[in-house]
Coordinates of C-alpha atoms in Angstrom, one line a residue:
M1 CA 39.8 -52.4 -146.6
T2 CA 40.8 -52.2 -142.9
T3 CA 42.6 -49.1 -141.6
H4 CA 45.0 -49.6 -138.6
T5 CA 45.6 -46.7 -136.3
P6 CA 49.1 -46.4 -134.7
T7 CA 49.0 -47.4 -131.0
T8 CA 50.0 -44.7 -128.4
P9 CA 50.2 -44.9 -124.6
T10 CA 46.7 -44.3 -123.2
K11 CA 45.9 -41.4 -121.0
S12 CA 45.2 -43.8 -118.1
K13 CA 48.7 -45.2 -118.4
R14 CA 50.2 -41.8 -118.3
L15 CA 48.2 -40.8 -115.3
S16 CA 49.2 -44.1 -113.6
L17 CA 52.9 -43.4 -114.0
Q18 CA 52.4 -39.8 -113.0
G19 CA 50.5 -40.9 -110.0
M20 CA 53.2 -43.4 -109.0
L21 CA 56.0 -40.8 -109.3
T22 CA 53.9 -38.3 -107.3
A23 CA 53.2 -40.9 -104.6
F24 CA 56.9 -41.7 -104.4
V25 CA 57.9 -38.1 -104.0
V26 CA 55.2 -37.5 -101.4
T27 CA 56.0 -40.7 -99.5
V28 CA 59.8 -39.9 -99.4
T29 CA 59.0 -36.3 -98.3
F30 CA 56.7 -37.5 -95.6
L31 CA 59.3 -40.0 -94.3
L32 CA 62.0 -37.4 -94.3
I33 CA 59.8 -34.9 -92.4
S34 CA 58.6 -37.7 -90.0
I35 CA 62.2 -38.8 -89.3
L36 CA 63.4 -35.2 -88.8
T37 CA 60.5 -34.5 -86.4
W38 CA 61.0 -37.6 -84.4
N39 CA 64.8 -37.1 -84.2
S40 CA 64.3 -33.5 -83.2
W41 CA 61.8 -34.2 -80.6
N42 CA 63.8 -37.1 -79.2
A43 CA 66.9 -34.9 -79.1
R44 CA 64.9 -32.2 -77.2
T45 CA 63.6 -34.8 -74.7
T46 CA 67.1 -36.2 -74.3
T47 CA 68.6 -32.7 -73.7
L48 CA 65.9 -31.9 -71.1
N49 CA 66.4 -35.3 -69.3
E50 CA 70.1 -34.9 -69.3
T51 CA 69.7 -31.4 -67.9
K52 CA 67.3 -32.6 -65.2
T53 CA 69.9 -35.2 -64.2
A54 CA 72.6 -32.6 -64.1
T55 CA 70.6 -30.2 -62.0
A56 CA 69.6 -33.0 -59.7
N57 CA 73.2 -33.9 -59.2
M58 CA 74.2 -30.3 -58.7
A59 CA 71.4 -29.9 -56.2
R60 CA 72.7 -33.0 -54.3
A61 CA 76.2 -31.6 -54.3
L62 CA 75.1 -28.1 -53.1
A63 CA 72.9 -29.7 -50.4
Q64 CA 75.9 -31.7 -49.2
H65 CA 78.0 -28.5 -49.2
G66 CA 75.3 -26.8 -47.2
E67 CA 75.0 -29.8 -44.8
D68 CA 78.8 -29.8 -44.3
T69 CA 79.0 -26.0 -43.9
I70 CA 76.2 -25.7 -41.4
G71 CA 77.1 -29.0 -39.7
G72 CA 80.7 -28.0 -39.2
I73 CA 79.6 -24.7 -37.6
D74 CA 76.9 -26.5 -35.6
N75 CA 79.5 -28.8 -34.1
V76 CA 81.3 -25.7 -32.8
L77 CA 78.1 -24.5 -31.3
V78 CA 77.5 -27.8 -29.6
G79 CA 80.9 -27.6 -28.0
L80 CA 80.3 -24.1 -26.8
V81 CA 76.9 -25.0 -25.4
E82 CA 78.4 -27.8 -23.4
T83 CA 81.2 -25.7 -22.1
L84 CA 79.1 -22.7 -21.2
E85 CA 76.5 -24.8 -19.4
Q86 CA 79.0 -26.7 -17.4
N87 CA 81.3 -23.8 -16.3
P88 CA 80.8 -20.6 -14.5
W89 CA 80.7 -17.4 -16.6
D90 CA 83.5 -15.6 -14.7
S91 CA 86.0 -13.4 -16.4
E92 CA 88.8 -16.0 -16.5
H93 CA 86.6 -18.5 -18.2
L94 CA 85.1 -16.0 -20.6
D95 CA 88.7 -14.8 -21.5
R96 CA 89.5 -18.4 -22.5
M97 CA 86.3 -18.6 -24.4
N98 CA 87.2 -15.5 -26.3
M99 CA 90.5 -16.9 -27.3
F100 CA 88.9 -20.2 -28.4
M101 CA 86.3 -18.3 -30.5
R102 CA 88.8 -16.1 -32.1
Q103 CA 90.9 -19.2 -33.0
R104 CA 87.8 -21.0 -34.5
V105 CA 86.9 -17.9 -36.6
A106 CA 90.5 -17.7 -37.8
D107 CA 90.5 -21.4 -38.7
L108 CA 87.2 -21.3 -40.6
P109 CA 87.2 -18.5 -43.2
L110 CA 83.4 -19.0 -43.8
L111 CA 82.7 -18.2 -40.1
H112 CA 82.0 -14.5 -39.7
G113 CA 81.8 -14.6 -35.9
L114 CA 80.8 -16.5 -32.7
F115 CA 78.7 -14.8 -30.0
V116 CA 77.1 -15.6 -26.7
Y117 CA 74.2 -13.6 -25.2
D118 CA 72.6 -14.0 -21.8
D119 CA 68.9 -14.3 -21.2
K120 CA 68.5 -10.5 -21.6
G121 CA 70.2 -10.4 -25.0
R122 CA 73.4 -8.8 -23.5
W123 CA 76.7 -9.5 -25.1
I124 CA 78.6 -11.9 -22.8
V125 CA 81.5 -13.1 -25.0
N126 CA 82.3 -13.3 -28.7
S127 CA 85.1 -13.8 -31.2
Q128 CA 86.0 -10.2 -31.4
E129 CA 89.1 -8.7 -29.8
V130 CA 87.0 -6.2 -27.8
L131 CA 83.6 -7.0 -26.3
R132 CA 81.2 -4.3 -27.2
T133 CA 78.7 -4.1 -24.4
E134 CA 76.6 -1.2 -25.9
F135 CA 74.7 -3.7 -28.1
N136 CA 71.7 -5.8 -27.1
N137 CA 70.4 -8.6 -29.4
S138 CA 67.1 -9.4 -27.6
D139 CA 65.2 -8.1 -30.7
R140 CA 66.8 -10.5 -33.1
E141 CA 64.7 -13.4 -34.5
Y142 CA 67.0 -16.1 -33.3
F143 CA 67.0 -14.8 -29.7
I144 CA 63.2 -14.6 -29.6
F145 CA 62.9 -18.1 -31.1
H146 CA 65.2 -19.7 -28.5
R147 CA 63.6 -17.7 -25.7
D148 CA 60.1 -18.9 -26.6
H149 CA 61.0 -22.5 -27.7
A150 CA 62.5 -25.2 -25.6
D151 CA 63.9 -26.9 -28.7
R152 CA 67.7 -27.6 -28.1
G153 CA 68.4 -28.2 -31.8
P154 CA 70.1 -25.8 -34.2
H155 CA 68.1 -22.9 -35.6
V156 CA 68.8 -21.3 -39.0
G157 CA 67.5 -17.8 -38.9
P158 CA 66.8 -15.2 -41.6
P159 CA 69.7 -13.2 -42.9
V160 CA 70.5 -10.0 -41.1
R161 CA 73.1 -7.3 -41.1
S162 CA 75.8 -7.7 -38.5
R163 CA 75.5 -5.0 -35.8
S164 CA 79.3 -5.1 -35.4
T165 CA 80.5 -5.1 -39.0
G166 CA 77.4 -4.2 -41.1
D167 CA 77.9 -7.3 -43.3
W168 CA 75.1 -9.5 -44.5
I169 CA 75.2 -12.8 -42.4
I170 CA 73.3 -16.0 -42.0
T171 CA 72.8 -17.1 -38.5
V172 CA 73.0 -20.6 -36.9
S173 CA 72.2 -20.7 -33.2
R174 CA 71.4 -22.9 -30.2
R175 CA 69.6 -22.4 -26.9
L176 CA 71.5 -22.1 -23.6
E177 CA 69.8 -23.3 -20.4
H178 CA 70.2 -23.2 -16.7
P179 CA 70.4 -26.5 -14.8
D180 CA 66.7 -26.3 -14.1
G181 CA 66.0 -26.1 -17.8
S182 CA 65.1 -22.5 -17.9
F183 CA 66.4 -20.2 -20.7
S184 CA 69.8 -18.7 -20.0
G185 CA 70.8 -17.3 -23.3
V186 CA 71.9 -18.0 -26.9
V187 CA 75.1 -19.1 -28.5
L188 CA 75.3 -17.9 -32.1
A189 CA 77.5 -18.5 -35.2
T190 CA 77.3 -16.2 -38.2
I191 CA 78.2 -17.2 -41.7
S192 CA 79.3 -14.6 -44.2
M193 CA 76.8 -14.5 -47.0
Q194 CA 79.7 -13.7 -49.3
Y195 CA 81.0 -17.2 -48.7
F196 CA 77.9 -18.7 -50.2
R197 CA 77.8 -16.1 -53.0
S198 CA 81.4 -16.9 -54.0
Y199 CA 80.8 -20.6 -53.9
Y200 CA 77.6 -20.4 -56.0
E201 CA 79.4 -18.1 -58.5
S202 CA 81.8 -20.9 -59.2
F203 CA 79.1 -23.0 -60.9
D204 CA 78.4 -22.7 -64.6
I205 CA 74.7 -22.2 -64.8
G206 CA 74.5 -19.9 -67.8
K207 CA 73.4 -16.3 -67.9
S208 CA 69.8 -17.0 -66.7
G209 CA 70.5 -19.8 -64.3
A210 CA 69.7 -19.4 -60.6
I211 CA 70.7 -20.9 -57.3
F212 CA 69.1 -20.2 -54.0
L213 CA 69.4 -21.2 -50.3
A214 CA 66.3 -20.7 -48.1
T215 CA 65.0 -21.8 -44.8
Q216 CA 62.3 -24.5 -44.7
N217 CA 59.6 -21.9 -44.0
G218 CA 60.5 -20.0 -47.2
T219 CA 62.8 -17.2 -46.0
L220 CA 65.4 -16.5 -48.7
L221 CA 68.9 -16.6 -47.4
V222 CA 71.0 -16.1 -50.5
R223 CA 70.4 -16.2 -54.3
R224 CA 72.4 -16.1 -57.4
P225 CA 72.0 -13.8 -59.3
F226 CA 72.4 -11.7 -56.2
D227 CA 69.8 -8.9 -55.4
E228 CA 70.1 -7.3 -52.0
K229 CA 66.4 -6.4 -52.2
L230 CA 65.4 -10.1 -52.2
I231 CA 67.5 -11.0 -49.1
G232 CA 65.2 -12.2 -46.3
S233 CA 62.1 -12.1 -48.6
D234 CA 59.3 -14.8 -48.4
V235 CA 59.5 -17.2 -51.3
S236 CA 57.2 -19.8 -49.8
K237 CA 54.6 -19.0 -52.5
G238 CA 57.0 -19.5 -55.3
S239 CA 57.0 -22.4 -57.7
I240 CA 59.8 -24.3 -56.0
F241 CA 58.2 -24.3 -52.6
Q242 CA 54.8 -25.2 -54.1
H243 CA 56.4 -28.2 -55.8
Y244 CA 58.3 -29.0 -52.6
S245 CA 55.1 -29.0 -50.5
K246 CA 53.4 -31.4 -52.8
H247 CA 56.3 -33.8 -53.8
G248 CA 58.5 -34.1 -50.8
P249 CA 62.1 -33.2 -49.8
S250 CA 63.7 -33.4 -53.3
G251 CA 62.5 -33.1 -56.9
T252 CA 63.1 -31.8 -60.4
A253 CA 60.6 -30.0 -62.6
I254 CA 60.3 -27.3 -65.3
L255 CA 59.0 -24.3 -63.4
V256 CA 58.5 -20.5 -64.0
S257 CA 60.1 -18.3 -61.3
K258 CA 57.8 -15.8 -59.7
I259 CA 60.8 -13.5 -59.1
D260 CA 61.9 -12.9 -62.7
Q261 CA 59.3 -15.0 -64.7
V262 CA 62.0 -17.1 -66.3
E263 CA 61.2 -20.7 -67.1
R264 CA 63.9 -23.0 -65.7
I265 CA 64.6 -26.7 -65.2
S266 CA 64.8 -26.6 -61.4
S267 CA 66.0 -29.2 -58.9
Y268 CA 65.7 -28.8 -55.2
R269 CA 66.7 -30.7 -52.1
R270 CA 66.1 -30.3 -48.4
L271 CA 69.1 -30.7 -46.1
D272 CA 68.9 -34.0 -44.2
H273 CA 69.7 -32.5 -40.7
Y274 CA 68.8 -28.9 -41.0
P275 CA 65.6 -27.0 -42.0
V276 CA 67.1 -25.5 -45.1
L277 CA 66.3 -26.0 -48.8
I278 CA 68.7 -25.6 -51.7
S279 CA 67.7 -25.2 -55.3
V280 CA 69.6 -25.0 -58.6
A281 CA 67.9 -24.1 -61.9
L282 CA 69.0 -23.7 -65.5
S283 CA 67.2 -21.6 -68.1
T284 CA 65.1 -23.8 -70.4
E285 CA 65.8 -21.2 -73.2
E286 CA 69.6 -21.5 -72.7
V287 CA 69.5 -25.3 -72.3
L288 CA 67.7 -25.7 -75.6
T289 CA 69.9 -23.3 -77.6
G290 CA 72.2 -26.0 -78.9
W291 CA 69.2 -28.2 -79.7
R292 CA 67.6 -25.4 -81.7
E293 CA 70.8 -24.7 -83.6
E294 CA 71.2 -28.4 -84.5
T295 CA 67.6 -28.7 -85.5
I296 CA 67.9 -25.6 -87.8
R297 CA 70.9 -27.3 -89.5
Y298 CA 69.0 -30.5 -90.0
V299 CA 65.9 -28.7 -91.2
S300 CA 67.9 -26.7 -93.7
A301 CA 69.6 -29.8 -95.0
S302 CA 66.3 -31.6 -95.2
V303 CA 64.6 -28.7 -97.0
V304 CA 67.4 -28.7 -99.6
L305 CA 67.1 -32.5 -100.0
I306 CA 63.3 -32.3 -100.3
V307 CA 63.5 -29.4 -102.8
L308 CA 66.0 -31.4 -105.0
L309 CA 63.7 -34.5 -104.7
W310 CA 60.7 -32.5 -105.8
I311 CA 62.7 -30.8 -108.7
M312 CA 63.7 -34.2 -110.0
G313 CA 60.3 -35.6 -109.5
L314 CA 58.5 -32.7 -111.2
R315 CA 61.0 -32.9 -114.1
L316 CA 60.1 -36.5 -114.7
I317 CA 56.4 -35.8 -114.4
H318 CA 56.8 -32.9 -116.8
Q319 CA 58.5 -35.2 -119.4
I320 CA 55.6 -37.6 -119.1
T321 CA 52.9 -34.9 -119.3
I322 CA 54.5 -32.6 -121.8
R323 CA 51.6 -33.1 -124.2
E324 CA 49.3 -31.7 -121.5
R325 CA 51.3 -28.5 -121.1
A326 CA 48.4 -26.4 -122.3
Q327 CA 46.1 -27.9 -119.7
A328 CA 48.9 -27.5 -117.1
E329 CA 49.5 -23.9 -118.0
L330 CA 45.7 -23.3 -117.8
R331 CA 45.7 -24.8 -114.3
I332 CA 48.6 -22.6 -113.4
A333 CA 46.9 -19.6 -114.7
R334 CA 43.8 -20.6 -112.7
D335 CA 45.8 -21.1 -109.6
D336 CA 47.5 -17.7 -110.0
L337 CA 44.2 -16.1 -110.5
E338 CA 42.9 -17.8 -107.3
R339 CA 46.0 -16.7 -105.5
M340 CA 45.7 -13.1 -106.6
N341 CA 42.0 -13.2 -105.7
G342 CA 43.0 -14.5 -102.3
E343 CA 45.6 -11.7 -101.9
L344 CA 43.1 -9.1 -102.9
A345 CA 40.6 -10.6 -100.4
A346 CA 43.3 -10.4 -97.7
L347 CA 44.2 -6.8 -98.6
A348 CA 40.5 -6.0 -98.3
L349 CA 40.8 -7.0 -94.6
L350 CA 43.8 -4.7 -93.9
D351 CA 43.9 -1.1 -92.8
G352 CA 45.6 0.9 -95.6
L353 CA 47.4 3.3 -93.2
T354 CA 48.7 1.0 -90.5
G355 CA 48.8 -2.4 -92.2
L356 CA 46.8 -3.9 -89.2
A357 CA 43.6 -5.8 -89.5
N358 CA 40.7 -3.4 -90.3
R359 CA 37.4 -3.1 -88.6
R360 CA 35.8 -5.6 -91.0
R361 CA 38.4 -8.2 -90.2
F362 CA 38.1 -7.5 -86.4
D363 CA 34.3 -7.9 -86.4
A364 CA 34.6 -11.2 -88.2
A365 CA 37.3 -12.5 -85.9
L366 CA 35.5 -11.3 -82.8
D367 CA 32.3 -13.3 -83.8
E368 CA 34.4 -16.4 -84.7
E369 CA 36.4 -16.3 -81.4
Y370 CA 33.3 -15.6 -79.3
V371 CA 31.6 -18.7 -80.7
R372 CA 34.8 -20.8 -80.2
A373 CA 35.2 -19.6 -76.6
M374 CA 31.6 -20.4 -75.9
R375 CA 31.9 -23.8 -77.3
N376 CA 35.2 -24.6 -75.5
R377 CA 34.3 -22.7 -72.3
T378 CA 37.6 -20.8 -72.5
P379 CA 38.2 -17.1 -71.7
L380 CA 38.2 -14.4 -74.4
A381 CA 39.8 -11.1 -73.6
L382 CA 39.7 -7.7 -75.4
V383 CA 41.9 -4.7 -75.0
M384 CA 40.6 -1.4 -76.5
L385 CA 43.1 1.5 -76.6
D386 CA 43.5 4.8 -78.2
V387 CA 46.1 7.6 -78.4
D388 CA 45.6 10.3 -75.8
H389 CA 44.6 13.7 -77.0
F390 CA 45.1 12.7 -80.7
K391 CA 42.9 15.4 -82.0
K392 CA 45.1 18.0 -80.3
Y393 CA 48.1 16.2 -81.8
N394 CA 46.7 16.6 -85.3
D395 CA 45.8 20.2 -84.7
R396 CA 49.3 21.0 -83.6
Y397 CA 51.5 18.9 -85.9
G398 CA 49.2 18.3 -88.9
H399 CA 47.5 15.2 -90.3
P400 CA 50.5 13.8 -92.2
Q401 CA 52.4 13.8 -88.9
G402 CA 49.3 12.3 -87.2
D403 CA 49.3 9.5 -89.7
E404 CA 53.0 8.8 -89.0
C405 CA 52.2 8.7 -85.3
L406 CA 49.6 6.1 -85.9
R407 CA 52.1 4.1 -88.0
L408 CA 54.6 4.1 -85.2
V409 CA 52.0 3.0 -82.7
S410 CA 50.9 0.2 -85.1
R411 CA 54.5 -1.0 -85.4
V412 CA 54.7 -1.4 -81.6
L413 CA 51.4 -3.3 -81.6
K414 CA 52.6 -5.7 -84.3
K415 CA 55.9 -6.2 -82.5
L416 CA 54.2 -7.1 -79.2
Q417 CA 51.9 -9.6 -80.8
S418 CA 53.4 -12.8 -79.5
R419 CA 50.7 -15.5 -80.3
T420 CA 49.4 -16.4 -83.7
G421 CA 45.9 -16.6 -82.4
D422 CA 45.9 -13.0 -81.2
L423 CA 44.5 -10.2 -83.5
V424 CA 45.6 -6.6 -83.5
A425 CA 43.3 -4.3 -85.4
R426 CA 42.7 -0.6 -86.1
Y427 CA 39.2 -0.2 -84.7
G428 CA 38.8 3.3 -86.1
G429 CA 40.6 6.7 -86.1
E430 CA 43.2 6.6 -83.3
E431 CA 41.5 3.6 -81.6
F432 CA 42.9 0.1 -81.7
A433 CA 41.8 -3.3 -80.5
I434 CA 43.7 -6.4 -79.3
L435 CA 41.7 -9.6 -79.3
L436 CA 43.2 -12.3 -77.0
P437 CA 41.6 -15.8 -77.2
G438 CA 42.2 -18.1 -74.3
T439 CA 43.3 -15.2 -72.0
D440 CA 41.9 -14.2 -68.6
I441 CA 41.7 -10.7 -67.2
D442 CA 45.1 -10.8 -65.6
G443 CA 46.9 -12.0 -68.8
A444 CA 45.1 -9.3 -70.8
T445 CA 46.0 -6.6 -68.3
V446 CA 49.7 -7.6 -68.6
V447 CA 49.4 -7.3 -72.4
A448 CA 47.8 -3.9 -72.1
E449 CA 50.3 -2.6 -69.6
R450 CA 53.2 -3.8 -71.7
T451 CA 51.7 -2.1 -74.7
R452 CA 51.1 1.2 -72.8
A453 CA 54.7 1.1 -71.5
A454 CA 56.2 0.3 -75.0
I455 CA 54.4 3.2 -76.7
Q456 CA 55.4 5.6 -73.9
E457 CA 59.0 4.5 -74.4
L458 CA 58.8 5.7 -78.1
N459 CA 59.0 9.2 -76.7
I460 CA 57.0 10.7 -79.6
E461 CA 56.7 14.4 -79.0
H462 CA 53.2 15.6 -78.1
A463 CA 53.3 19.1 -76.5
E464 CA 49.5 19.0 -75.9
N465 CA 49.7 15.9 -73.8
P466 CA 50.8 15.6 -70.1
G467 CA 54.4 14.6 -70.1
S468 CA 54.8 16.1 -73.6
I469 CA 55.0 12.7 -75.3
V470 CA 52.5 10.4 -77.0
T471 CA 50.7 8.0 -74.6
I472 CA 47.7 5.7 -74.8
S473 CA 44.8 4.7 -72.5
A474 CA 43.5 1.2 -72.5
G475 CA 40.4 -0.7 -71.3
V476 CA 40.6 -4.4 -70.6
T477 CA 37.9 -7.0 -70.2
S478 CA 37.7 -10.8 -70.4
I479 CA 34.8 -13.2 -70.2
V480 CA 34.0 -16.9 -70.6
P481 CA 31.0 -16.7 -73.0
V482 CA 28.0 -18.8 -72.2
R483 CA 24.6 -19.0 -73.7
S484 CA 22.4 -16.4 -72.0
L485 CA 18.7 -15.7 -71.8
A486 CA 19.6 -12.0 -71.8
G487 CA 20.9 -12.4 -75.4
N488 CA 24.6 -11.5 -74.7
S489 CA 26.7 -11.3 -77.8
A490 CA 30.3 -10.6 -78.9
Q491 CA 29.5 -6.9 -79.0
D492 CA 29.0 -7.0 -75.2
L493 CA 32.7 -7.6 -74.9
V494 CA 33.4 -4.5 -77.0
R495 CA 31.0 -2.4 -75.0
T496 CA 32.6 -3.5 -71.7
A497 CA 36.2 -2.9 -73.0
D498 CA 35.0 0.5 -74.3
Q499 CA 33.6 1.4 -70.9
A500 CA 36.9 0.4 -69.3
L501 CA 38.7 2.6 -71.8
Y502 CA 36.4 5.5 -70.9
Q503 CA 37.3 4.9 -67.2
A504 CA 41.0 5.1 -68.2
K505 CA 40.5 8.4 -69.9
E506 CA 38.4 9.8 -67.1
S507 CA 41.0 8.7 -64.6
G508 CA 43.7 10.8 -66.2
R509 CA 44.8 8.9 -69.3
N510 CA 48.1 7.0 -69.9
R511 CA 46.8 4.1 -67.8
V512 CA 45.1 0.7 -68.1
C513 CA 41.7 0.1 -66.5
T514 CA 39.9 -3.3 -66.3
L515 CA 36.2 -4.1 -66.2
V516 CA 34.9 -7.6 -65.9
S517 CA 31.9 -8.6 -68.0
T518 CA 29.6 -11.3 -66.7
V519 CA 27.3 -13.6 -68.6
S520 CA 24.6 -15.7 -67.0
D521 CA 23.9 -19.4 -68.0
T522 CA 20.5 -20.3 -69.4

């Protein structure tokens, strides 16, 4: 007698259907993420390109405005030069010149004044009602330039304060000559800086945008946002002029300003006929604000869609694999156990008081980053810092308050940690360490100084410390590790940073000291 066993779907068929459903959900998820990423990146690129075009057009318009402004005034100077060189400087003629100058200043609101000086810098005639002969302008840059150069073209000088009104002005001048070609004086037009400031304020460049006008040699004439301390400063070493020296009279690039460290999309243009450079820049952060908001909306919608897709897919898979629930629950329990073990392992690497990485985590990270820096030949920096006179703090306020002080300091260190690759650890007691991969000595010093200032700004009372508030001292070092016959190791970095910290303490505390560690090649 033959017995027939009822047929049931085989395990391989169930796994095949489960595999197809899983592959479908994963594929759709991957496609959604890929499309979202591509669209987001493409939108970002488009936004930046459109902004580059807009800033380039704005720079062109501002350059044309500057050309027209200086050109119109220069035309007046050309006429004055011709008249003065062809006519005697007698009282009758100078009276007519005074009336003419006053009329030109009245007709051109941007024109602050017109002046004529002789070869000694004495005031001969100007656009004012009363000629003030007590002044002498032989010490002015434009006078010295024309006296020492035979160039008959216009000269745009650095901004100065008017001796007659005290206002900030921009000077445009030309040389006067005797019939034999020798120097006979200077004819000068002054432009009110307020004219350019008002004009530049009319442009919508956001809160962090910038516009500046400078001479070709890098002397700043006027800048928005306006800062009187910057007037006349040398910006030739700035990012705009560096780009200008390499790429020619006009260009657009994403640059970081050396004045305020803001990254901007900058366009510049040199005036065609005058040695002046105009630049307009929009903050990259502000330009991309709309793109970020739109990307967040798309990401949120996509996340909801992906979650729904996975819920539906998992439900179908669950129906197919219901008979394997026990095994699935066992796998879940195993995963939970692994997760908890992972969390326990992570907690073992944290300092219980501050929540920062502990000494064990720091030592492991230091060795790992040291090897990576040696392999990639990149810098590795370390900041060691501790709380000044912390023992005295504990003695005066008690250990519970001392612990709270360390927690407050730790919160500042966490808040200032800006890169995922950096590590902030409690090294021991009141001492902390900041490990900075890919950072040179200057960058690490900036981090240390920012940290010192931020902790000082907490204004935590410390009567036993100079200044009566809690402060820190910090030692900074950075190296590019290489293999060395001397047997250098990651601990050399710690020793050097500790030496720099010791110098900071010995130098009076509440300061940052740097010490460079060197390693020799084999």
